[in-house]
């Protein structure tokens, strides 16, 4: 994969003839993918506050977004490697903490007399600390495991066996994410027995994994497209 150097700077002159310098922006898809990756995670944390029931399946409003974050994580890992993906994961982690902190500050700021949405605002964005902790820990561990397995398998098999490493990394990452989230969040959402906990973990893990496997053809096409665009 080729990369463009950012050591040079653009030099122009101002009205007085003095030189001014700008750092050039690299032509790469990486920052775009990181942006989508981070925004998806932030939106997911807000959507997850809504309980959703579709037939017998009880889940939250972020059930369709979390697999997207892992798909983008797969693209980052396959195309840019573990170090670059790890950077994106930490950026997402930091932005999530910033968002939660901003929500709590805004909730506790005194509401204006004309503002009638304080209770709704607090109910929507006043995330339960235990759920926030579970989400952040699950995201961090799951994404790092996903990226690590992807890059480890690629180092051993080269460009071959892409579908296999996509599935394997998904299984490891999603299981770590789901297990850690459920272990931390279980009591906050009313899970009190071992059987309910096991059921919660298995259903969440299977749902997320199956969705990613179903979307595997799309993931592979996106990876191929990114590699072509990046002159891989």
PDB file of N, CA and C in Angstrom, residues 91-146:
ATOM      1  N   UNK A  91      -9.383   6.786  19.311  1.00  0.00           N
ATOM      2  CA  UNK A  91     -10.071   8.046  18.994  1.00  0.00           C
ATOM      3  C   UNK A  91     -11.556   7.913  19.315  1.00  0.00           C
ATOM      4  N   UNK A  92     -12.156   6.793  18.896  1.00  0.00           N
ATOM      5  CA  UNK A  92     -13.562   6.553  19.195  1.00  0.00           C
ATOM      6  C   UNK A  92     -13.822   6.490  20.682  1.00  0.00           C
ATOM      7  N   UNK A  93     -12.933   5.840  21.412  1.00  0.00           N
ATOM      8  CA  UNK A  93     -13.062   5.734  22.873  1.00  0.00           C
ATOM      9  C   UNK A  93     -13.014   7.119  23.513  1.00  0.00           C
ATOM     10  N   UNK A  94     -12.053   7.935  23.088  1.00  0.00           N
ATOM     11  CA  UNK A  94     -11.912   9.279  23.653  1.00  0.00           C
ATOM     12  C   UNK A  94     -13.113  10.162  23.319  1.00  0.00           C
ATOM     13  N   UNK A  95     -13.615  10.065  22.084  1.00  0.00           N
ATOM     14  CA  UNK A  95     -14.759  10.883  21.683  1.00  0.00           C
ATOM     15  C   UNK A  95     -16.024  10.453  22.424  1.00  0.00           C
ATOM     16  N   UNK A  96     -16.144   9.173  22.721  1.00  0.00           N
ATOM     17  CA  UNK A  96     -17.300   8.700  23.483  1.00  0.00           C
ATOM     18  C   UNK A  96     -17.273   9.273  24.899  1.00  0.00           C
ATOM     19  N   UNK A  97     -16.105   9.283  25.514  1.00  0.00           N
ATOM     20  CA  UNK A  97     -15.981   9.876  26.849  1.00  0.00           C
ATOM     21  C   UNK A  97     -16.306  11.364  26.808  1.00  0.00           C
ATOM     22  N   UNK A  98     -15.814  12.051  25.762  1.00  0.00           N
ATOM     23  CA  UNK A  98     -16.111  13.475  25.601  1.00  0.00           C
ATOM     24  C   UNK A  98     -17.612  13.701  25.458  1.00  0.00           C
ATOM     25  N   UNK A  99     -18.274  12.861  24.648  1.00  0.00           N
ATOM     26  CA  UNK A  99     -19.711  13.005  24.426  1.00  0.00           C
ATOM     27  C   UNK A  99     -20.486  12.800  25.724  1.00  0.00           C
ATOM     28  N   UNK A 100     -20.160  11.743  26.463  1.00  0.00           N
ATOM     29  CA  UNK A 100     -20.860  11.459  27.717  1.00  0.00           C
ATOM     30  C   UNK A 100     -20.644  12.590  28.715  1.00  0.00           C
ATOM     31  N   UNK A 101     -19.417  13.086  28.799  1.00  0.00           N
ATOM     32  CA  UNK A 101     -19.124  14.200  29.707  1.00  0.00           C
ATOM     33  C   UNK A 101     -19.932  15.437  29.323  1.00  0.00           C
ATOM     34  N   UNK A 102     -19.997  15.729  28.013  1.00  0.00           N
ATOM     35  CA  UNK A 102     -20.763  16.879  27.537  1.00  0.00           C
ATOM     36  C   UNK A 102     -22.246  16.718  27.843  1.00  0.00           C
ATOM     37  N   UNK A 103     -22.770  15.487  27.705  1.00  0.00           N
ATOM     38  CA  UNK A 103     -24.181  15.238  28.006  1.00  0.00           C
ATOM     39  C   UNK A 103     -24.481  15.547  29.471  1.00  0.00           C
ATOM     40  N   UNK A 104     -23.638  15.043  30.373  1.00  0.00           N
ATOM     41  CA  UNK A 104     -23.871  15.241  31.800  1.00  0.00           C
ATOM     42  C   UNK A 104     -23.769  16.718  32.182  1.00  0.00           C
ATOM     43  N   UNK A 105     -22.826  17.423  31.591  1.00  0.00           N
ATOM     44  CA  UNK A 105     -22.694  18.855  31.878  1.00  0.00           C
ATOM     45  C   UNK A 105     -23.939  19.598  31.410  1.00  0.00           C
ATOM     46  N   UNK A 106     -24.387  19.290  30.177  1.00  0.00           N
ATOM     47  CA  UNK A 106     -25.562  19.966  29.625  1.00  0.00           C
ATOM     48  C   UNK A 106     -26.815  19.674  30.454  1.00  0.00           C
ATOM     49  N   UNK A 107     -26.940  18.436  30.934  1.00  0.00           N
ATOM     50  CA  UNK A 107     -28.111  18.066  31.741  1.00  0.00           C
ATOM     51  C   UNK A 107     -28.158  18.868  33.034  1.00  0.00           C
ATOM     52  N   UNK A 108     -27.008  19.066  33.633  1.00  0.00           N
ATOM     53  CA  UNK A 108     -26.969  19.736  34.937  1.00  0.00           C
ATOM     54  C   UNK A 108     -26.879  21.256  34.843  1.00  0.00           C
ATOM     55  N   UNK A 109     -26.729  21.782  33.645  1.00  0.00           N
ATOM     56  CA  UNK A 109     -26.798  23.236  33.504  1.00  0.00           C
ATOM     57  C   UNK A 109     -28.232  23.694  33.760  1.00  0.00           C
ATOM     58  N   UNK A 110     -28.443  24.843  34.404  1.00  0.00           N
ATOM     59  CA  UNK A 110     -29.818  25.306  34.686  1.00  0.00           C
ATOM     60  C   UNK A 110     -30.586  25.569  33.396  1.00  0.00           C
ATOM     61  N   UNK A 111     -31.787  24.998  33.315  1.00  0.00           N
ATOM     62  CA  UNK A 111     -32.617  25.162  32.118  1.00  0.00           C
ATOM     63  C   UNK A 111     -33.249  26.554  32.089  1.00  0.00           C
ATOM     64  N   UNK A 112     -33.390  27.111  30.899  1.00  0.00           N
ATOM     65  CA  UNK A 112     -34.054  28.404  30.733  1.00  0.00           C
ATOM     66  C   UNK A 112     -35.542  28.268  31.049  1.00  0.00           C
ATOM     67  N   UNK A 113     -36.163  29.359  31.468  1.00  0.00           N
ATOM     68  CA  UNK A 113     -37.581  29.333  31.829  1.00  0.00           C
ATOM     69  C   UNK A 113     -38.465  28.879  30.683  1.00  0.00           C
ATOM     70  N   UNK A 114     -38.072  29.219  29.456  1.00  0.00           N
ATOM     71  CA  UNK A 114     -38.900  28.876  28.292  1.00  0.00           C
ATOM     72  C   UNK A 114     -38.647  27.456  27.781  1.00  0.00           C
ATOM     73  N   UNK A 115     -37.623  26.794  28.319  1.00  0.00           N
ATOM     74  CA  UNK A 115     -37.270  25.455  27.827  1.00  0.00           C
ATOM     75  C   UNK A 115     -38.101  24.401  28.547  1.00  0.00           C
ATOM     76  N   UNK A 116     -38.881  23.624  27.784  1.00  0.00           N
ATOM     77  CA  UNK A 116     -39.788  22.647  28.368  1.00  0.00           C
ATOM     78  C   UNK A 116     -39.319  21.201  28.184  1.00  0.00           C
ATOM     79  N   UNK A 117     -38.138  21.031  27.617  1.00  0.00           N
ATOM     80  CA  UNK A 117     -37.707  19.660  27.316  1.00  0.00           C
ATOM     81  C   UNK A 117     -36.652  19.103  28.242  1.00  0.00           C
ATOM     82  N   UNK A 118     -36.498  19.693  29.434  1.00  0.00           N
ATOM     83  CA  UNK A 118     -35.431  19.258  30.339  1.00  0.00           C
ATOM     84  C   UNK A 118     -35.553  17.788  30.713  1.00  0.00           C
ATOM     85  N   UNK A 119     -36.748  17.357  31.082  1.00  0.00           N
ATOM     86  CA  UNK A 119     -36.915  15.960  31.505  1.00  0.00           C
ATOM     87  C   UNK A 119     -36.650  14.996  30.361  1.00  0.00           C
ATOM     88  N   UNK A 120     -37.155  15.332  29.176  1.00  0.00           N
ATOM     89  CA  UNK A 120     -36.925  14.472  28.012  1.00  0.00           C
ATOM     90  C   UNK A 120     -35.445  14.451  27.639  1.00  0.00           C
ATOM     91  N   UNK A 121     -34.813  15.615  27.717  1.00  0.00           N
ATOM     92  CA  UNK A 121     -33.387  15.728  27.411  1.00  0.00           C
ATOM     93  C   UNK A 121     -32.567  14.866  28.365  1.00  0.00           C
ATOM     94  N   UNK A 122     -32.883  14.970  29.662  1.00  0.00           N
ATOM     95  CA  UNK A 122     -32.155  14.203  30.666  1.00  0.00           C
ATOM     96  C   UNK A 122     -32.429  12.703  30.531  1.00  0.00           C
ATOM     97  N   UNK A 123     -33.670  12.347  30.204  1.00  0.00           N
ATOM     98  CA  UNK A 123     -34.018  10.935  30.070  1.00  0.00           C
ATOM     99  C   UNK A 123     -33.313  10.295  28.874  1.00  0.00           C
ATOM    100  N   UNK A 124     -33.137  11.065  27.804  1.00  0.00           N
ATOM    101  CA  UNK A 124     -32.515  10.531  26.594  1.00  0.00           C
ATOM    102  C   UNK A 124     -31.000  10.477  26.700  1.00  0.00           C
ATOM    103  N   UNK A 125     -30.395  11.540  27.205  1.00  0.00           N
ATOM    104  CA  UNK A 125     -28.933  11.634  27.207  1.00  0.00           C
ATOM    105  C   UNK A 125     -28.303  11.367  28.569  1.00  0.00           C
ATOM    106  N   UNK A 126     -29.111  11.233  29.597  1.00  0.00           N
ATOM    107  CA  UNK A 126     -28.559  10.917  30.921  1.00  0.00           C
ATOM    108  C   UNK A 126     -28.269   9.440  31.039  1.00  0.00           C
ATOM    109  N   UNK A 127     -27.282   8.987  30.303  1.00  0.00           N
ATOM    110  CA  UNK A 127     -26.964   7.566  30.232  1.00  0.00           C
ATOM    111  C   UNK A 127     -26.573   7.021  31.604  1.00  0.00           C
ATOM    112  N   UNK A 128     -27.029   5.817  31.894  1.00  0.00           N
ATOM    113  CA  UNK A 128     -26.707   5.175  33.170  1.00  0.00           C
ATOM    114  C   UNK A 128     -25.206   4.896  33.202  1.00  0.00           C
ATOM    115  N   UNK A 129     -24.490   5.382  34.221  1.00  0.00           N
ATOM    116  CA  UNK A 129     -23.031   5.203  34.272  1.00  0.00           C
ATOM    117  C   UNK A 129     -22.583   3.759  34.075  1.00  0.00           C
ATOM    118  N   UNK A 130     -23.321   2.816  34.641  1.00  0.00           N
ATOM    119  CA  UNK A 130     -22.952   1.410  34.511  1.00  0.00           C
ATOM    120  C   UNK A 130     -23.046   0.947  33.058  1.00  0.00           C
ATOM    121  N   UNK A 131     -24.076   1.434  32.343  1.00  0.00           N
ATOM    122  CA  UNK A 131     -24.237   1.085  30.935  1.00  0.00           C
ATOM    123  C   UNK A 131     -23.136   1.729  30.101  1.00  0.00           C
ATOM    124  N   UNK A 132     -22.809   2.967  30.423  1.00  0.00           N
ATOM    125  CA  UNK A 132     -21.735   3.662  29.703  1.00  0.00           C
ATOM    126  C   UNK A 132     -20.419   2.911  29.875  1.00  0.00           C
ATOM    127  N   UNK A 133     -20.113   2.534  31.121  1.00  0.00           N
ATOM    128  CA  UNK A 133     -18.883   1.792  31.386  1.00  0.00           C
ATOM    129  C   UNK A 133     -18.864   0.474  30.622  1.00  0.00           C
ATOM    130  N   UNK A 134     -19.988  -0.227  30.616  1.00  0.00           N
ATOM    131  CA  UNK A 134     -20.077  -1.501  29.908  1.00  0.00           C
ATOM    132  C   UNK A 134     -19.868  -1.314  28.412  1.00  0.00           C
ATOM    133  N   UNK A 135     -20.481  -0.292  27.866  1.00  0.00           N
ATOM    134  CA  UNK A 135     -20.375  -0.030  26.436  1.00  0.00           C
ATOM    135  C   UNK A 135     -18.949   0.323  26.037  1.00  0.00           C
ATOM    136  N   UNK A 136     -18.308   1.192  26.829  1.00  0.00           N
ATOM    137  CA  UNK A 136     -16.944   1.615  26.512  1.00  0.00           C
ATOM    138  C   UNK A 136     -15.964   0.453  26.627  1.00  0.00           C
ATOM    139  N   UNK A 137     -16.085  -0.325  27.696  1.00  0.00           N
ATOM    140  CA  UNK A 137     -15.181  -1.458  27.879  1.00  0.00           C
ATOM    141  C   UNK A 137     -15.388  -2.528  26.811  1.00  0.00           C
ATOM    142  N   UNK A 138     -16.656  -2.824  26.511  1.00  0.00           N
ATOM    143  CA  UNK A 138     -16.953  -3.812  25.482  1.00  0.00           C
ATOM    144  C   UNK A 138     -16.433  -3.383  24.128  1.00  0.00           C
ATOM    145  N   UNK A 139     -16.664  -2.119  23.802  1.00  0.00           N
ATOM    146  CA  UNK A 139     -16.190  -1.570  22.525  1.00  0.00           C
ATOM    147  C   UNK A 139     -14.674  -1.651  22.423  1.00  0.00           C
ATOM    148  N   UNK A 140     -13.975  -1.205  23.453  1.00  0.00           N
ATOM    149  CA  UNK A 140     -12.525  -1.156  23.411  1.00  0.00           C
ATOM    150  C   UNK A 140     -11.919  -2.552  23.271  1.00  0.00           C
ATOM    151  N   UNK A 141     -12.335  -3.470  24.137  1.00  0.00           N
ATOM    152  CA  UNK A 141     -11.783  -4.822  24.108  1.00  0.00           C
ATOM    153  C   UNK A 141     -12.191  -5.561  22.838  1.00  0.00           C
ATOM    154  N   UNK A 142     -13.470  -5.458  22.468  1.00  0.00           N
ATOM    155  CA  UNK A 142     -13.957  -6.161  21.289  1.00  0.00           C
ATOM    156  C   UNK A 142     -13.289  -5.692  20.007  1.00  0.00           C
ATOM    157  N   UNK A 143     -13.163  -4.389  19.842  1.00  0.00           N
ATOM    158  CA  UNK A 143     -12.549  -3.854  18.624  1.00  0.00           C
ATOM    159  C   UNK A 143     -11.058  -4.176  18.559  1.00  0.00           C
ATOM    160  N   UNK A 144     -10.373  -4.091  19.687  1.00  0.00           N
ATOM    161  CA  UNK A 144      -8.951  -4.429  19.695  1.00  0.00           C
ATOM    162  C   UNK A 144      -8.738  -5.910  19.382  1.00  0.00           C
ATOM    163  N   UNK A 145      -9.566  -6.774  19.940  1.00  0.00           N
ATOM    164  CA  UNK A 145      -9.478  -8.200  19.628  1.00  0.00           C
ATOM    165  C   UNK A 145      -9.757  -8.448  18.152  1.00  0.00           C
ATOM    166  N   UNK A 146     -10.774  -7.789  17.626  1.00  0.00           N
ATOM    167  CA  UNK A 146     -11.151  -7.937  16.223  1.00  0.00           C
ATOM    168  C   UNK A 146      -9.974  -7.544  15.318  1.00  0.00           C
TER     169      UNK A 146
END
